[in-house]
Amino acid sequence: MKILVLNCGSSSIKYALYNMDDKSVMTSGGAERVGLDNAFVKVKLANGEKKQIMHDIPEHTEGVKFIFSLLTDPEIGVIKDLKEIDAVGHRMVHGGEKFNKSVILTDEVLKAFEECSDLAPLHNPANLKGVNAVKELMPGLPQVGVFDTAFHQTMPAKAYMYAIPYDLYEKYGVRRYGFHGTSHRYVSARACEFLGIKAEGTKMITCHIGNGGSIAAVLDGKCIDTSMGLTPLEGLVMGTRAGDIDGGAVTFIEKKLGLDADGMSDLLNKKSGVAGITGGSSDMRDVENAAKAGEPKAVLAQQMYFYRIKKYIGAYAAAMGGVDVIVFTAGVGENQISMRSEVCKGLEFLGVKFDDEKNNVRGEEAIISADDSKVKVVVIPTDEELMIATDTMNLLK
């Protein structure tokens, strides 16, 4: 069985084509800087060869169509016809309380999912564009949605409830859901395998840091708290999202700028975060380069970005009564050496002893804490795609 996995994020599209007979990756890659200048697609072939192709990607539909063309390309493609693909598995962000497990994407399911788009205005529409692009190119092909919220369903009520009138939860499902669940599920399990430890009895903090970012407290292999909330807006400072903000500040800004709810949502989700502070790019590579050049707002944006991550690590260590393992993953977590270093500085009181030399790694599994550190700090590249492919295969068996 050949399964194509699509992971349409706010500014990226990851893809991987799996031969599920042996779970091998036939080809993989991703479009980056979607909607930004200098967009490109990286392609990794089965033989390990890598190519980078510059291509204008103004929005997600164009990106998905270009990826399909690469799969059947005479020179770098791995299949002769799209009909060789048996199913497509999609990363789906938010299903409210409608979906708590992976499902086959029927018209009824897609309608229900679309009704949840106001909860994830950056991602749900991008997810739907991926699904619709597949329907256009390969009508009738089975598609499966794997939801970000599933891993976080083990949170206790004291963690997922908001201190607002209870009937808002009963009527509208207003609560903390959490996101990046497929990634947190993968790296928490993989970290245990990598370190040769059991999930039971382990206090772990998983940091999925990318253009969007979230942190989870994982106790005995189960999530007990996470930084994102009802929507992916809450928590860390992100590429274009504000993260934690006083609700009173939101109403204050609404009145000052004369914004309605949609206008305020657009400001907090698409015009804030590091892009809002710098007035420029949402890409942390650009922000890091500007900070190195001494641009004051870029320096501030980086400091805020790092500081918020550190605060959540401290909070979750307190929630679990300590921490045994800290995991960094996703685009920034796996590749930005300075972020990991700055976040871990000052955590010695928790038992973290950092090793700058070991930290000089990008995109590979590594222990980056000192040998005698009480807390193991590790980099674990996420593999959401394999998790999605596996769920897709299991549903279609």
mmCIF file with all atom_site columns, N, CA, C and O in Angstrom, residues 191-208:
data_model
loop_
_atom_site.group_PDB
_atom_site.id
_atom_site.type_symbol
_atom_site.label_atom_id
_atom_site.label_alt_id
_atom_site.label_comp_id
_atom_site.label_asym_id
_atom_site.label_entity_id
_atom_site.label_seq_id
_atom_site.pdbx_PDB_ins_code
_atom_site.Cartn_x
_atom_site.Cartn_y
_atom_site.Cartn_z
_atom_site.occupancy
_atom_site.B_iso_or_equiv
_atom_site.pdbx_formal_charge
_atom_site.auth_seq_id
_atom_site.auth_comp_id
_atom_site.auth_asym_id
_atom_site.auth_atom_id
_atom_site.pdbx_PDB_model_num
ATOM 1  N N  . ALA A 1 191 ? 11.701 9.538  22.178 1.00 0.00 ? 191 ALA A N  1
ATOM 2  C CA . ALA A 1 191 ? 12.719 9.944  23.147 1.00 0.00 ? 191 ALA A CA 1
ATOM 3  C C  . ALA A 1 191 ? 12.986 8.819  24.142 1.00 0.00 ? 191 ALA A C  1
ATOM 4  O O  . ALA A 1 191 ? 14.135 8.573  24.529 1.00 0.00 ? 191 ALA A O  1
ATOM 5  N N  . CYS A 1 192 ? 11.929 8.130  24.549 1.00 0.00 ? 192 CYS A N  1
ATOM 6  C CA . CYS A 1 192 ? 12.111 7.010  25.471 1.00 0.00 ? 192 CYS A CA 1
ATOM 7  C C  . CYS A 1 192 ? 12.922 5.900  24.807 1.00 0.00 ? 192 CYS A C  1
ATOM 8  O O  . CYS A 1 192 ? 13.824 5.318  25.426 1.00 0.00 ? 192 CYS A O  1
ATOM 9  N N  . GLU A 1 193 ? 12.613 5.606  23.554 1.00 0.00 ? 193 GLU A N  1
ATOM 10 C CA . GLU A 1 193 ? 13.366 4.579  22.819 1.00 0.00 ? 193 GLU A CA 1
ATOM 11 C C  . GLU A 1 193 ? 14.828 4.991  22.676 1.00 0.00 ? 193 GLU A C  1
ATOM 12 O O  . GLU A 1 193 ? 15.746 4.190  22.888 1.00 0.00 ? 193 GLU A O  1
ATOM 13 N N  . PHE A 1 194 ? 15.042 6.243  22.315 1.00 0.00 ? 194 PHE A N  1
ATOM 14 C CA . PHE A 1 194 ? 16.396 6.768  22.088 1.00 0.00 ? 194 PHE A CA 1
ATOM 15 C C  . PHE A 1 194 ? 17.246 6.723  23.351 1.00 0.00 ? 194 PHE A C  1
ATOM 16 O O  . PHE A 1 194 ? 18.433 6.392  23.315 1.00 0.00 ? 194 PHE A O  1
ATOM 17 N N  . LEU A 1 195 ? 16.617 7.027  24.485 1.00 0.00 ? 195 LEU A N  1
ATOM 18 C CA . LEU A 1 195 ? 17.344 7.074  25.753 1.00 0.00 ? 195 LEU A CA 1
ATOM 19 C C  . LEU A 1 195 ? 17.348 5.732  26.479 1.00 0.00 ? 195 LEU A C  1
ATOM 20 O O  . LEU A 1 195 ? 18.026 5.587  27.494 1.00 0.00 ? 195 LEU A O  1
ATOM 21 N N  . GLY A 1 196 ? 16.573 4.779  25.972 1.00 0.00 ? 196 GLY A N  1
ATOM 22 C CA . GLY A 1 196 ? 16.514 3.473  26.618 1.00 0.00 ? 196 GLY A CA 1
ATOM 23 C C  . GLY A 1 196 ? 15.804 3.491  27.951 1.00 0.00 ? 196 GLY A C  1
ATOM 24 O O  . GLY A 1 196 ? 16.205 2.797  28.897 1.00 0.00 ? 196 GLY A O  1
ATOM 25 N N  . ILE A 1 197 ? 14.741 4.291  28.039 1.00 0.00 ? 197 ILE A N  1
ATOM 26 C CA . ILE A 1 197 ? 13.970 4.385  29.281 1.00 0.00 ? 197 ILE A CA 1
ATOM 27 C C  . ILE A 1 197 ? 12.509 4.055  29.011 1.00 0.00 ? 197 ILE A C  1
ATOM 28 O O  . ILE A 1 197 ? 12.065 4.010  27.862 1.00 0.00 ? 197 ILE A O  1
ATOM 29 N N  . LYS A 1 198 ? 11.752 3.833  30.078 1.00 0.00 ? 198 LYS A N  1
ATOM 30 C CA . LYS A 1 198 ? 10.331 3.560  29.940 1.00 0.00 ? 198 LYS A CA 1
ATOM 31 C C  . LYS A 1 198 ? 9.521  4.848  30.138 1.00 0.00 ? 198 LYS A C  1
ATOM 32 O O  . LYS A 1 198 ? 9.914  5.726  30.906 1.00 0.00 ? 198 LYS A O  1
ATOM 33 N N  . ALA A 1 199 ? 8.395  4.914  29.451 1.00 0.00 ? 199 ALA A N  1
ATOM 34 C CA . ALA A 1 199 ? 7.527  6.082  29.603 1.00 0.00 ? 199 ALA A CA 1
ATOM 35 C C  . ALA A 1 199 ? 6.960  6.165  31.023 1.00 0.00 ? 199 ALA A C  1
ATOM 36 O O  . ALA A 1 199 ? 6.856  7.256  31.599 1.00 0.00 ? 199 ALA A O  1
ATOM 37 N N  . GLU A 1 200 ? 6.626  5.005  31.582 1.00 0.00 ? 200 GLU A N  1
ATOM 38 C CA . GLU A 1 200 ? 6.093  4.984  32.940 1.00 0.00 ? 200 GLU A CA 1
ATOM 39 C C  . GLU A 1 200 ? 7.155  5.470  33.921 1.00 0.00 ? 200 GLU A C  1
ATOM 40 O O  . GLU A 1 200 ? 8.290  5.006  33.899 1.00 0.00 ? 200 GLU A O  1
ATOM 41 N N  . GLY A 1 201 ? 6.774  6.414  34.743 1.00 0.00 ? 201 GLY A N  1
ATOM 42 C CA . GLY A 1 201 ? 7.698  6.948  35.724 1.00 0.00 ? 201 GLY A CA 1
ATOM 43 C C  . GLY A 1 201 ? 8.574  8.071  35.213 1.00 0.00 ? 201 GLY A C  1
ATOM 44 O O  . GLY A 1 201 ? 9.408  8.589  35.955 1.00 0.00 ? 201 GLY A O  1
ATOM 45 N N  . THR A 1 202 ? 8.385  8.478  33.946 1.00 0.00 ? 202 THR A N  1
ATOM 46 C CA . THR A 1 202 ? 9.202  9.541  33.353 1.00 0.00 ? 202 THR A CA 1
ATOM 47 C C  . THR A 1 202 ? 8.415  10.838 33.259 1.00 0.00 ? 202 THR A C  1
ATOM 48 O O  . THR A 1 202 ? 7.264  10.852 32.807 1.00 0.00 ? 202 THR A O  1
ATOM 49 N N  . LYS A 1 203 ? 9.065  11.923 33.686 1.00 0.00 ? 203 LYS A N  1
ATOM 50 C CA . LYS A 1 203 ? 8.492  13.264 33.582 1.00 0.00 ? 203 LYS A CA 1
ATOM 51 C C  . LYS A 1 203 ? 9.180  13.963 32.408 1.00 0.00 ? 203 LYS A C  1
ATOM 52 O O  . LYS A 1 203 ? 10.375 14.237 32.468 1.00 0.00 ? 203 LYS A O  1
ATOM 53 N N  . MET A 1 204 ? 8.425  14.220 31.351 1.00 0.00 ? 204 MET A N  1
ATOM 54 C CA . MET A 1 204 ? 9.008  14.734 30.120 1.00 0.00 ? 204 MET A CA 1
ATOM 55 C C  . MET A 1 204 ? 8.307  16.005 29.670 1.00 0.00 ? 204 MET A C  1
ATOM 56 O O  . MET A 1 204 ? 7.087  16.139 29.803 1.00 0.00 ? 204 MET A O  1
ATOM 57 N N  . ILE A 1 205 ? 9.090  16.947 29.143 1.00 0.00 ? 205 ILE A N  1
ATOM 58 C CA . ILE A 1 205 ? 8.540  18.169 28.553 1.00 0.00 ? 205 ILE A CA 1
ATOM 59 C C  . ILE A 1 205 ? 8.945  18.189 27.085 1.00 0.00 ? 205 ILE A C  1
ATOM 60 O O  . ILE A 1 205 ? 10.133 18.187 26.761 1.00 0.00 ? 205 ILE A O  1
ATOM 61 N N  . THR A 1 206 ? 7.967  18.153 26.202 1.00 0.00 ? 206 THR A N  1
ATOM 62 C CA . THR A 1 206 ? 8.226  18.133 24.768 1.00 0.00 ? 206 THR A CA 1
ATOM 63 C C  . THR A 1 206 ? 7.961  19.516 24.182 1.00 0.00 ? 206 THR A C  1
ATOM 64 O O  . THR A 1 206 ? 6.891  20.088 24.383 1.00 0.00 ? 206 THR A O  1
ATOM 65 N N  . CYS A 1 207 ? 8.956  20.046 23.468 1.00 0.00 ? 207 CYS A N  1
ATOM 66 C CA . CYS A 1 207 ? 8.891  21.400 22.922 1.00 0.00 ? 207 CYS A CA 1
ATOM 67 C C  . CYS A 1 207 ? 8.862  21.344 21.400 1.00 0.00 ? 207 CYS A C  1
ATOM 68 O O  . CYS A 1 207 ? 9.900  21.117 20.762 1.00 0.00 ? 207 CYS A O  1
ATOM 69 N N  . HIS A 1 208 ? 7.691  21.497 20.830 1.00 0.00 ? 208 HIS A N  1
ATOM 70 C CA . HIS A 1 208 ? 7.530  21.535 19.377 1.00 0.00 ? 208 HIS A CA 1
ATOM 71 C C  . HIS A 1 208 ? 7.620  23.003 18.962 1.00 0.00 ? 208 HIS A C  1
ATOM 72 O O  . HIS A 1 208 ? 6.670  23.764 19.120 1.00 0.00 ? 208 HIS A O  1
#
